[in-house]
PDB file of C-alpha atoms and ligand atoms in Angstrom:
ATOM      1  CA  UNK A  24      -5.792  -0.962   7.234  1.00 63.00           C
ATOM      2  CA  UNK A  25      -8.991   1.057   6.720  1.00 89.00           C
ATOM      3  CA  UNK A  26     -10.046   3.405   4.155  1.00 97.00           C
ATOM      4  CA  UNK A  27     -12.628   6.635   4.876  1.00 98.00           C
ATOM      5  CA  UNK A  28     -15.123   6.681   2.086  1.00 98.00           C
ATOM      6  CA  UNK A  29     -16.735  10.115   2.354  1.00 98.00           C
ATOM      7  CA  UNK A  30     -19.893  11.188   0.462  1.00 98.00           C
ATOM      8  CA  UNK A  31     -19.884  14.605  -1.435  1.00 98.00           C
ATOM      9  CA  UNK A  32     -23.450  15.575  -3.234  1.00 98.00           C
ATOM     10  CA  UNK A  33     -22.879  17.927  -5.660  1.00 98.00           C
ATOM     11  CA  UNK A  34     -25.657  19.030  -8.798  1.00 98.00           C
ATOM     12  CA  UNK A  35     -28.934  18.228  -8.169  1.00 97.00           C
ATOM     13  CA  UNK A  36     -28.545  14.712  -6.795  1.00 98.00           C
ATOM     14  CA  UNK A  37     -24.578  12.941  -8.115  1.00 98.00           C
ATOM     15  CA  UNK A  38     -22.398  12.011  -5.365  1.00 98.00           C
ATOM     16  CA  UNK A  39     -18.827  12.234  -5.295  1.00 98.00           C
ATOM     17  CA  UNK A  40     -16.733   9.363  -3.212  1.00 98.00           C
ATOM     18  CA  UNK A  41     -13.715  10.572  -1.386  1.00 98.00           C
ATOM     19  CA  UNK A  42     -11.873   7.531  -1.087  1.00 98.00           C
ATOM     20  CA  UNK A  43      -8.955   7.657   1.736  1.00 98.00           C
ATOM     21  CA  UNK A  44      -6.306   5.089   2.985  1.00 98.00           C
ATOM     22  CA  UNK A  45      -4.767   6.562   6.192  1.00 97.00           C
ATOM     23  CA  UNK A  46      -2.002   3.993   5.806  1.00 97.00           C
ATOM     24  CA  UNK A  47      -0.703   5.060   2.579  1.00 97.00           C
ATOM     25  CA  UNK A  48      -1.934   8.804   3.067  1.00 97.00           C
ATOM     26  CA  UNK A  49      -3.457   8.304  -0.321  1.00 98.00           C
ATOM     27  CA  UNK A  50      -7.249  10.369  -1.620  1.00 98.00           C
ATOM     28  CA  UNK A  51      -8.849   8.848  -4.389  1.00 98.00           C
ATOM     29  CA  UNK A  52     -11.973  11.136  -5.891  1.00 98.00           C
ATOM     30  CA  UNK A  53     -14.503   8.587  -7.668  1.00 99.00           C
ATOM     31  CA  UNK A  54     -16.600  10.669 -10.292  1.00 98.00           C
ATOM     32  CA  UNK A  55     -15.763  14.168  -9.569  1.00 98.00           C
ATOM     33  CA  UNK A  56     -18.588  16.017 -11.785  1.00 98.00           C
ATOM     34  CA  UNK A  57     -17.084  19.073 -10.279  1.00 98.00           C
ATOM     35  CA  UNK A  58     -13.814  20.156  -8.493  1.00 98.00           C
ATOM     36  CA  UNK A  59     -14.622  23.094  -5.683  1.00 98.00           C
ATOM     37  CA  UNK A  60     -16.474  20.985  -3.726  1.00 98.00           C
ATOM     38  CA  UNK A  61     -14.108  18.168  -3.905  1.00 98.00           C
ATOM     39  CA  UNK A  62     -10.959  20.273  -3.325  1.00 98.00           C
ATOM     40  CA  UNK A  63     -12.997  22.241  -0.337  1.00 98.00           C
ATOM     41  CA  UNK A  64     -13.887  18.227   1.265  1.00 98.00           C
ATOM     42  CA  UNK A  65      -9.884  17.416   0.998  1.00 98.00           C
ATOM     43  CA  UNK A  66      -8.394  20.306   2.108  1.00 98.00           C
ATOM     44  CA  UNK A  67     -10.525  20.312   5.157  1.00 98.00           C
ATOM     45  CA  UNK A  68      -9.884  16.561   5.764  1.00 98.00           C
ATOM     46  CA  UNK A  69      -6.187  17.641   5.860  1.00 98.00           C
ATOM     47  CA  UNK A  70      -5.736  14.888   2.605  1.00 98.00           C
ATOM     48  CA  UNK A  71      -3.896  15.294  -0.112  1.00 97.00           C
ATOM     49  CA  UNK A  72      -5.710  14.041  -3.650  1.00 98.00           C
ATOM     50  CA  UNK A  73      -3.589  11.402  -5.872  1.00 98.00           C
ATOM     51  CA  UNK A  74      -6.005   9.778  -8.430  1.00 98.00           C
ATOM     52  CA  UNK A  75      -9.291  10.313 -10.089  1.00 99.00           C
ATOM     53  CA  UNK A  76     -11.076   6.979 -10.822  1.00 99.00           C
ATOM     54  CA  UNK A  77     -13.984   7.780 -13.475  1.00 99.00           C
ATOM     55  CA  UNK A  78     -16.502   5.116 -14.450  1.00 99.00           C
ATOM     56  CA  UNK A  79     -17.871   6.870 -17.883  1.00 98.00           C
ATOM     57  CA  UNK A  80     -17.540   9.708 -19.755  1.00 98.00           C
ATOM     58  CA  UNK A  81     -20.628  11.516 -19.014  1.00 98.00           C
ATOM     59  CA  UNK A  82     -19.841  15.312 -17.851  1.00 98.00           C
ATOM     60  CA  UNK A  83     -21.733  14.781 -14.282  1.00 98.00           C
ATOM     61  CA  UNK A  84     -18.986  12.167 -13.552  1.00 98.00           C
ATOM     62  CA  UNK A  85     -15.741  14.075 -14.999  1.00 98.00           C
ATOM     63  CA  UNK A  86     -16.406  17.653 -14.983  1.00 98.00           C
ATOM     64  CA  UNK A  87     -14.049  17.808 -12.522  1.00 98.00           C
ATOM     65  CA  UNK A  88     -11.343  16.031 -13.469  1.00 98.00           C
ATOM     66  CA  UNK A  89      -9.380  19.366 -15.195  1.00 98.00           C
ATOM     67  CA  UNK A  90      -9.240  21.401 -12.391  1.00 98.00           C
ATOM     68  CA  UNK A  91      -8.555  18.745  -9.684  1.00 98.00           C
ATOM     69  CA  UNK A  92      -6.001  17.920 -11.791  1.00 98.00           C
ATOM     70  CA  UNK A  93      -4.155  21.379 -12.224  1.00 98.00           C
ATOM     71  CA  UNK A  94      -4.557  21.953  -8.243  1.00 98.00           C
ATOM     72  CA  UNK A  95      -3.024  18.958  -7.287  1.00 98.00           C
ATOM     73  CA  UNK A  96      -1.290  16.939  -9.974  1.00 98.00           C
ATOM     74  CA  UNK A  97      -3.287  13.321  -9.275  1.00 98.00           C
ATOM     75  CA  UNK A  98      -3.229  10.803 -11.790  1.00 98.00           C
ATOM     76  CA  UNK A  99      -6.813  10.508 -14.212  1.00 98.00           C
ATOM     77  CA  UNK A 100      -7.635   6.602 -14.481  1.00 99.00           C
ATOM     78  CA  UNK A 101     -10.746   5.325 -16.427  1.00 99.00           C
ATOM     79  CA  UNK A 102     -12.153   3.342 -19.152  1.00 98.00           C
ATOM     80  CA  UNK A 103     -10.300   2.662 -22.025  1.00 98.00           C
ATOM     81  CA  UNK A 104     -13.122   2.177 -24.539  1.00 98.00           C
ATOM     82  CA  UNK A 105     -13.714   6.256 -23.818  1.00 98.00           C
ATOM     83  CA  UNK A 106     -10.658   7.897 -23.698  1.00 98.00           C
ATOM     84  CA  UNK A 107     -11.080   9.944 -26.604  1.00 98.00           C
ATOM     85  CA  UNK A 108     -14.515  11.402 -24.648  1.00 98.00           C
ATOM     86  CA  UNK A 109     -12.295  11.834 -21.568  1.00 98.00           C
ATOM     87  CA  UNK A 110      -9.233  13.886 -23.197  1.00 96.00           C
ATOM     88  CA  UNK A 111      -8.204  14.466 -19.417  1.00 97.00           C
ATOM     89  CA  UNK A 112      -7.119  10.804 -18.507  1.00 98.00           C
ATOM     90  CA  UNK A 113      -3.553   9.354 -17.927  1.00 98.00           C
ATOM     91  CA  UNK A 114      -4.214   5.798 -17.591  1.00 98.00           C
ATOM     92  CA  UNK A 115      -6.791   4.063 -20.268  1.00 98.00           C
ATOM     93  CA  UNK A 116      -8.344   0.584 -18.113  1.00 98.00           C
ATOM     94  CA  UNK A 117     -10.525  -1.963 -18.378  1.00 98.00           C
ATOM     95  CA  UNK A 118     -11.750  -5.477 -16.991  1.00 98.00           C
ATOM     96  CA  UNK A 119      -8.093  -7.347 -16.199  1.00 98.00           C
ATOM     97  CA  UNK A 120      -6.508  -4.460 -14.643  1.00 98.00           C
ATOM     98  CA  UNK A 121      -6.394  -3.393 -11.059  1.00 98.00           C
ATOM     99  CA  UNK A 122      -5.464   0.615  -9.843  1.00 98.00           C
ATOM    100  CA  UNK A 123      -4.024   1.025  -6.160  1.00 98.00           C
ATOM    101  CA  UNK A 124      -4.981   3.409  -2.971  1.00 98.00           C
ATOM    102  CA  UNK A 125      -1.803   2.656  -0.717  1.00 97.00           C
ATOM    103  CA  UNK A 126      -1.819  -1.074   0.011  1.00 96.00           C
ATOM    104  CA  UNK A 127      -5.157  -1.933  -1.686  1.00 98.00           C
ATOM    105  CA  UNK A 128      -6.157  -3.254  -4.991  1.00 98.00           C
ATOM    106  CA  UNK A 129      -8.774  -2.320  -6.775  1.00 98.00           C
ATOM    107  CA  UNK A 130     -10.635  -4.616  -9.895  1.00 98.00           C
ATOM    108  CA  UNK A 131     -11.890  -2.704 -13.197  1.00 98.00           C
ATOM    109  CA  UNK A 132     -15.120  -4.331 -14.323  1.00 98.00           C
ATOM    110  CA  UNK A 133     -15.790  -3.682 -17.615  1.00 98.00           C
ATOM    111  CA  UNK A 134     -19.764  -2.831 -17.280  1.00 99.00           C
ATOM    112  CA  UNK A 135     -21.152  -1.672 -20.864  1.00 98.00           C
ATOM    113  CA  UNK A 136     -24.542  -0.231 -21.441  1.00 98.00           C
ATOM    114  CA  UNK A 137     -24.951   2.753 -20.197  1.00 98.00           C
ATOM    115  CA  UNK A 138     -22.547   4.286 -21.594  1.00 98.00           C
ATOM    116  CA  UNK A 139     -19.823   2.016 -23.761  1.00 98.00           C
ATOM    117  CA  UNK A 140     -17.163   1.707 -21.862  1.00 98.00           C
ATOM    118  CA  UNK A 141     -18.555   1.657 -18.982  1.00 98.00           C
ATOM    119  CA  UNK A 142     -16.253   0.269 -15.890  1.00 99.00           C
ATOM    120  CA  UNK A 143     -16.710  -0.303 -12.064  1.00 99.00           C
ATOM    121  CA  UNK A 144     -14.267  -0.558  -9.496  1.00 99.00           C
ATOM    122  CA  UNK A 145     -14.402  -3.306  -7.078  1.00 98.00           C
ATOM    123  CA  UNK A 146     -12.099  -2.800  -3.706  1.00 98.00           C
ATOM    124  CA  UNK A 147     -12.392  -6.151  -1.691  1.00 98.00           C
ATOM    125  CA  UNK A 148     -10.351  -4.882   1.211  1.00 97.00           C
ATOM    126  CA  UNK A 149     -12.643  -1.641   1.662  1.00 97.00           C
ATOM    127  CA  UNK A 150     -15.981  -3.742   0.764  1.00 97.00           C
ATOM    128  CA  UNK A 151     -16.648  -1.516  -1.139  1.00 98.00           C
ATOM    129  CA  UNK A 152     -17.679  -1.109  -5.428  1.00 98.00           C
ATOM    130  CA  UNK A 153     -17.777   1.864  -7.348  1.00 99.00           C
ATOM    131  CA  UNK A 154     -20.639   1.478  -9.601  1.00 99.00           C
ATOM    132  CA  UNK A 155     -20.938   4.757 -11.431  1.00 98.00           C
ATOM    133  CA  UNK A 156     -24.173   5.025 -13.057  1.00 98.00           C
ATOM    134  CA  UNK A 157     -24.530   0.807 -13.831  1.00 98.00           C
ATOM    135  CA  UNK A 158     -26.359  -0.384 -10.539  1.00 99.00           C
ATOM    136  CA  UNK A 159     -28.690   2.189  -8.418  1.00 98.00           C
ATOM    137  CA  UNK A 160     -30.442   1.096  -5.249  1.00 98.00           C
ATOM    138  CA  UNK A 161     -33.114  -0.667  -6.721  1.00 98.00           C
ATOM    139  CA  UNK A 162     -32.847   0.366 -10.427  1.00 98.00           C
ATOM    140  CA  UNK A 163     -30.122   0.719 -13.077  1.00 98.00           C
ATOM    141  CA  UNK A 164     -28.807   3.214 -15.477  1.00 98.00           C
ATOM    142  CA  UNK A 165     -30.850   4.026 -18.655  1.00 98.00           C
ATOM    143  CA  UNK A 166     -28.968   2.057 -21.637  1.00 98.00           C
ATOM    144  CA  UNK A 167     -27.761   4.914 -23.641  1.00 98.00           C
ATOM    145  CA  UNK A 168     -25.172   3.455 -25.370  1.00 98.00           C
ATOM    146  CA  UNK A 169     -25.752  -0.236 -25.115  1.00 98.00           C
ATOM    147  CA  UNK A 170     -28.129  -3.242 -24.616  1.00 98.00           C
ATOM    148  CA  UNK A 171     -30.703  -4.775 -22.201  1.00 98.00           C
ATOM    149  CA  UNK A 172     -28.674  -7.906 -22.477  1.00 98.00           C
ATOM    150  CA  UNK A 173     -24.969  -5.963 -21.232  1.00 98.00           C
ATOM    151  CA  UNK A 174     -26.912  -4.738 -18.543  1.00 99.00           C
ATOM    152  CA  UNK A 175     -28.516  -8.002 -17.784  1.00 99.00           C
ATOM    153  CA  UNK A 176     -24.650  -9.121 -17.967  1.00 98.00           C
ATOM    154  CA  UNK A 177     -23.394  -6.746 -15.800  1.00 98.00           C
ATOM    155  CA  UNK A 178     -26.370  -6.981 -13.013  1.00 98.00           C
ATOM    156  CA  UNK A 179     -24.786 -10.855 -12.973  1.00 98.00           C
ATOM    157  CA  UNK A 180     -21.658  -9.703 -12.779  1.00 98.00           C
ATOM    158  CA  UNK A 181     -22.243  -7.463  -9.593  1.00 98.00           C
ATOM    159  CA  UNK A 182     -25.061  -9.852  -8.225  1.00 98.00           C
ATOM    160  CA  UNK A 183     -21.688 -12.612  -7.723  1.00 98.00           C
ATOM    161  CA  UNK A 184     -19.919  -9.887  -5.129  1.00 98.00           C
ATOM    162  CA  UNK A 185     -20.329 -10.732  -1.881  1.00 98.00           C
ATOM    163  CA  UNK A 186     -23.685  -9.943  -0.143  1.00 98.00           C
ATOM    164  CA  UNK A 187     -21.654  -7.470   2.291  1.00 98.00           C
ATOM    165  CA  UNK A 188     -20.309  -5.143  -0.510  1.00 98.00           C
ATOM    166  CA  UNK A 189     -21.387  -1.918   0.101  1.00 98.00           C
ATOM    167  CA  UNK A 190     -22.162  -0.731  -3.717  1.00 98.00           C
ATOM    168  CA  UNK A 191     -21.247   3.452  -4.164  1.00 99.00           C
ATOM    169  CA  UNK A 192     -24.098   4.846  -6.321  1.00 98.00           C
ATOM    170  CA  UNK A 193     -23.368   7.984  -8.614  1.00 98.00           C
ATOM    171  CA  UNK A 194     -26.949   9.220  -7.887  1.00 98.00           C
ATOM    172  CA  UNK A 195     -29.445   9.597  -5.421  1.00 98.00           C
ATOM    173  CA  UNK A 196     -32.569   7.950  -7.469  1.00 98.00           C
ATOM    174  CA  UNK A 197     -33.097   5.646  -4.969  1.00 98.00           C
ATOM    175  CA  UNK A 198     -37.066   6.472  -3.974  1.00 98.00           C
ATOM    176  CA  UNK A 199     -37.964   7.178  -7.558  1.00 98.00           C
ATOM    177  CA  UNK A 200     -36.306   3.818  -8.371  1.00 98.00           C
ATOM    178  CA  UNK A 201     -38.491   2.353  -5.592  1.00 98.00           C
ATOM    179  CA  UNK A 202     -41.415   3.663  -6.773  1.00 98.00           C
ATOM    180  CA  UNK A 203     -41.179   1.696  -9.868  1.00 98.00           C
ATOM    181  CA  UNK A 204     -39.805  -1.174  -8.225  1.00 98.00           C
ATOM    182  CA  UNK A 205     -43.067  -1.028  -6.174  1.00 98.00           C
ATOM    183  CA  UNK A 206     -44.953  -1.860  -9.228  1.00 98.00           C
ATOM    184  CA  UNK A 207     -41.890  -4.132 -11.320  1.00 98.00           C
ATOM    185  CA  UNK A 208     -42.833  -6.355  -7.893  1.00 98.00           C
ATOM    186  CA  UNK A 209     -46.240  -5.674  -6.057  1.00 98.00           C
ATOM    187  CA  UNK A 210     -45.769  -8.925  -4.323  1.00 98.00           C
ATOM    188  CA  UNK A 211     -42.157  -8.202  -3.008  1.00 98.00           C
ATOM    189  CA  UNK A 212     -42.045  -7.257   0.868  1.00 98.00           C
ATOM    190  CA  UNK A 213     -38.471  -6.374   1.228  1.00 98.00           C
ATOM    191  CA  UNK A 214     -39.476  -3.241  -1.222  1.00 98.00           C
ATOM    192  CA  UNK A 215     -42.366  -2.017   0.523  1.00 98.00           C
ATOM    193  CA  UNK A 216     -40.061  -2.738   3.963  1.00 98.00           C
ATOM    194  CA  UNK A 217     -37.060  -0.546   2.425  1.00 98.00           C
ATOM    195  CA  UNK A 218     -39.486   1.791   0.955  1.00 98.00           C
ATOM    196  CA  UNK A 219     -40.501   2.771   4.365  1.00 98.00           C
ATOM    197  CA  UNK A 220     -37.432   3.237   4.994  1.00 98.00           C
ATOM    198  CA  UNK A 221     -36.067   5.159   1.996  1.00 98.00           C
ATOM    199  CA  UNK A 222     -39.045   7.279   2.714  1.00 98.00           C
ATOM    200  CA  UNK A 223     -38.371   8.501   5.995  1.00 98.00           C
ATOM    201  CA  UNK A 224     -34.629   9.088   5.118  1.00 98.00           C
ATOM    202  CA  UNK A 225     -35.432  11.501   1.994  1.00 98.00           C
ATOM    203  CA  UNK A 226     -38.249  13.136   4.461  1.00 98.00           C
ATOM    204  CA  UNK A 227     -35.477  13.631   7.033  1.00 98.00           C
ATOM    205  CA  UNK A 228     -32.894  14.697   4.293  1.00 97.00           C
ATOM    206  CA  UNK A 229     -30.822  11.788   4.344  1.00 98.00           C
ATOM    207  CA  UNK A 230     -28.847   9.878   1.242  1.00 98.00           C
ATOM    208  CA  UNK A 231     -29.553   6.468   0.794  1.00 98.00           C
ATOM    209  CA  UNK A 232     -26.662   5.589  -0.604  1.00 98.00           C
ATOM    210  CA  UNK A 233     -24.460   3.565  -0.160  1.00 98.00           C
ATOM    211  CA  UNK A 234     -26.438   0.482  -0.984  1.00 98.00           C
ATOM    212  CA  UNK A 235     -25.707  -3.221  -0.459  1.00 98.00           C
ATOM    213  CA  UNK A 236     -25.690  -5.849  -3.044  1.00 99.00           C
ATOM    214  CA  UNK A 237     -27.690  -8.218  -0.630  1.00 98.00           C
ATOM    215  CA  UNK A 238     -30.163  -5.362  -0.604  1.00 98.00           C
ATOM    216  CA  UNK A 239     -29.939  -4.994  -3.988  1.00 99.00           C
ATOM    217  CA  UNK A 240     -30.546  -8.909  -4.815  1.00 98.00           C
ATOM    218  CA  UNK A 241     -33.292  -8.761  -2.432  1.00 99.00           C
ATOM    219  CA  UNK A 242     -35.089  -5.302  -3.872  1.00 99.00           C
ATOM    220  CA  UNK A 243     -33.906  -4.129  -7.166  1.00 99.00           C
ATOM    221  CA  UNK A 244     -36.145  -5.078 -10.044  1.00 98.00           C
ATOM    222  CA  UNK A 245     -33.373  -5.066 -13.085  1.00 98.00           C
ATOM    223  CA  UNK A 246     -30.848  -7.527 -10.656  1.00 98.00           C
ATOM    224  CA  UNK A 247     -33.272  -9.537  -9.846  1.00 98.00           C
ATOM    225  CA  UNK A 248     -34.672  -9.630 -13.320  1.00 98.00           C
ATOM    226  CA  UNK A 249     -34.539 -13.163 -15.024  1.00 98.00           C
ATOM    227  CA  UNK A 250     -33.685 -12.922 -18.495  1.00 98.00           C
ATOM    228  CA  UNK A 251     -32.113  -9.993 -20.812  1.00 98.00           C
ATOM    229  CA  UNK A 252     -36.035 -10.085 -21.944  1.00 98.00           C
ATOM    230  CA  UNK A 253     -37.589  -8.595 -18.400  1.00 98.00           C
ATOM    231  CA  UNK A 254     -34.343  -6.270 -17.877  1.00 98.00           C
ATOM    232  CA  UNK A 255     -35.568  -4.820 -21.076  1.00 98.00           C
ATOM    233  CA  UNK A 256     -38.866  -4.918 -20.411  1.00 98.00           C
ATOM    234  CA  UNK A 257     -38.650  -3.093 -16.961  1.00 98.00           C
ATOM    235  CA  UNK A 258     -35.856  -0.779 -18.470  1.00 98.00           C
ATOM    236  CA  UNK A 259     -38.419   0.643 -20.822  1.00 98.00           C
ATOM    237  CA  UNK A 260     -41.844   0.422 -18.479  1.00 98.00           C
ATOM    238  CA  UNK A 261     -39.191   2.286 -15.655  1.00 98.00           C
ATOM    239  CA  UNK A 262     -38.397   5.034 -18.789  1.00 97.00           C
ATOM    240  CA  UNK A 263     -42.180   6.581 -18.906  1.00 96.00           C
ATOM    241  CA  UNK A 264     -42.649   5.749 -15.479  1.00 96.00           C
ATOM    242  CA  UNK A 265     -44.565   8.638 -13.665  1.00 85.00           C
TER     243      UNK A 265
HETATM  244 ZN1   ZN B 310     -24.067   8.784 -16.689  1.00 68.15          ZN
HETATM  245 FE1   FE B 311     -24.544  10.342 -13.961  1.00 68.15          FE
END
């Protein structure tokens, strides 16, 4: 029973998860913000793309969506609260509901504040979560359409996964994220430890994502933030953060 989860970057710095169960033959695209290099990934894989899971409406997560659509007739899910900003999507979901790749069930989380329907999928059986632009290693997405205290929320909500989930990122923010969370925390070792680390990956070209959420509950200054209060005080000191 395992699933491939392959890494596209596309833009400047999104990533695009190619999601495949070999058992059911099934390709999920999380987020495509565009289609050729999604389409070019699949066909060399040999796999053949059924769904499109979106997390928000923003154009850098769905741009794709039309095209991958017309080439190979998958199904569109996402959230619910932003189907009229999504007028590609087939199935409207949110927190309750599950999608499927083959065998596997997959959990909507409703995660508002970035955007206002924000969702995340969470796959137990992969270890795996599909965080859109909610949870970054070691920061979160700026509240565009919401509140500190959603975000505090859904930082909760993820921070009760298990340690081991590896959390997919929509972005690769994660050393300008550290930087801040350098300062958030000047006492906390584990960030000048990853740091290091983040460091020499970027300097060698490498993503940093996926993340963990044991990394994250050990590093990131908005989960580890204790009140709606410091979220939104970090939220805004990370904003005009240099
Ligand atoms: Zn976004
Ligand atoms: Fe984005």
């Amino acid at each position: 029973m395992t699933i491939d989860i392959v890494r596209i970057p596309v833009l400047s710095d999104n990533y695009v998860w190619l999601v495949h169960d070999a058992a059911s033959g099934e390709t999920v695209v999380v987020d495509p913000a565009v289609a050729d290099p999604v389409l070019a990934e699949a066909k060399a894989r040999g796999w053949t793309i059924s769904a499109i899971w979106n997390t928000h409406w923003h154009p850098d997560h769905t741009g794709g969506n039309a095209e991958i659509k017309a080439a190979t007739g998958c199904t569109i899910f996402g959230p619910a609260a932003e189907a009229e900003r999504i007028p590609t999507l087939d199935q409207k979901i949110a927190e309750g509901d599950c999608v499927h790749i083959g065998g596997h069930a997959a959990q909507v989380l409703d995660v508002p504040a970035h955007t206002a329907g924000h969702i995340a999928y969470y796959l137990p059986t992969a270890n795996a979560a599909f965080v859109g632009d909610t949870l970054f290693a070691m920061g979160c997405g700026r509240l565009f359409e919401g509140t500190a205290d959603q975000m505090f929320t859904n930082m909760q909500k993820l921070a009760a996964l298990p340690g081991e989930t590896r959390v997919y990122c929509a972005h690769e923010y994660t050393q300008s994220n550290g930087r801040y969370a350098l300062v958030a925390e000047p006492e906390n070792k584990a960030i000048v430890e990853r740091m290091a680390h983040v460091d020499a990956a970027r300097a060698r070209g490498e993503a940093t994502v996926p993340t963990s959420i044991a990394d994250e509950l050990a590093t990131n200054p908005f989960m580890r933030a204790t009140s709606a209060a410091q979220l939104a005080d970090r939220r805004a000191a990370k904003d005009s953060f240099k």
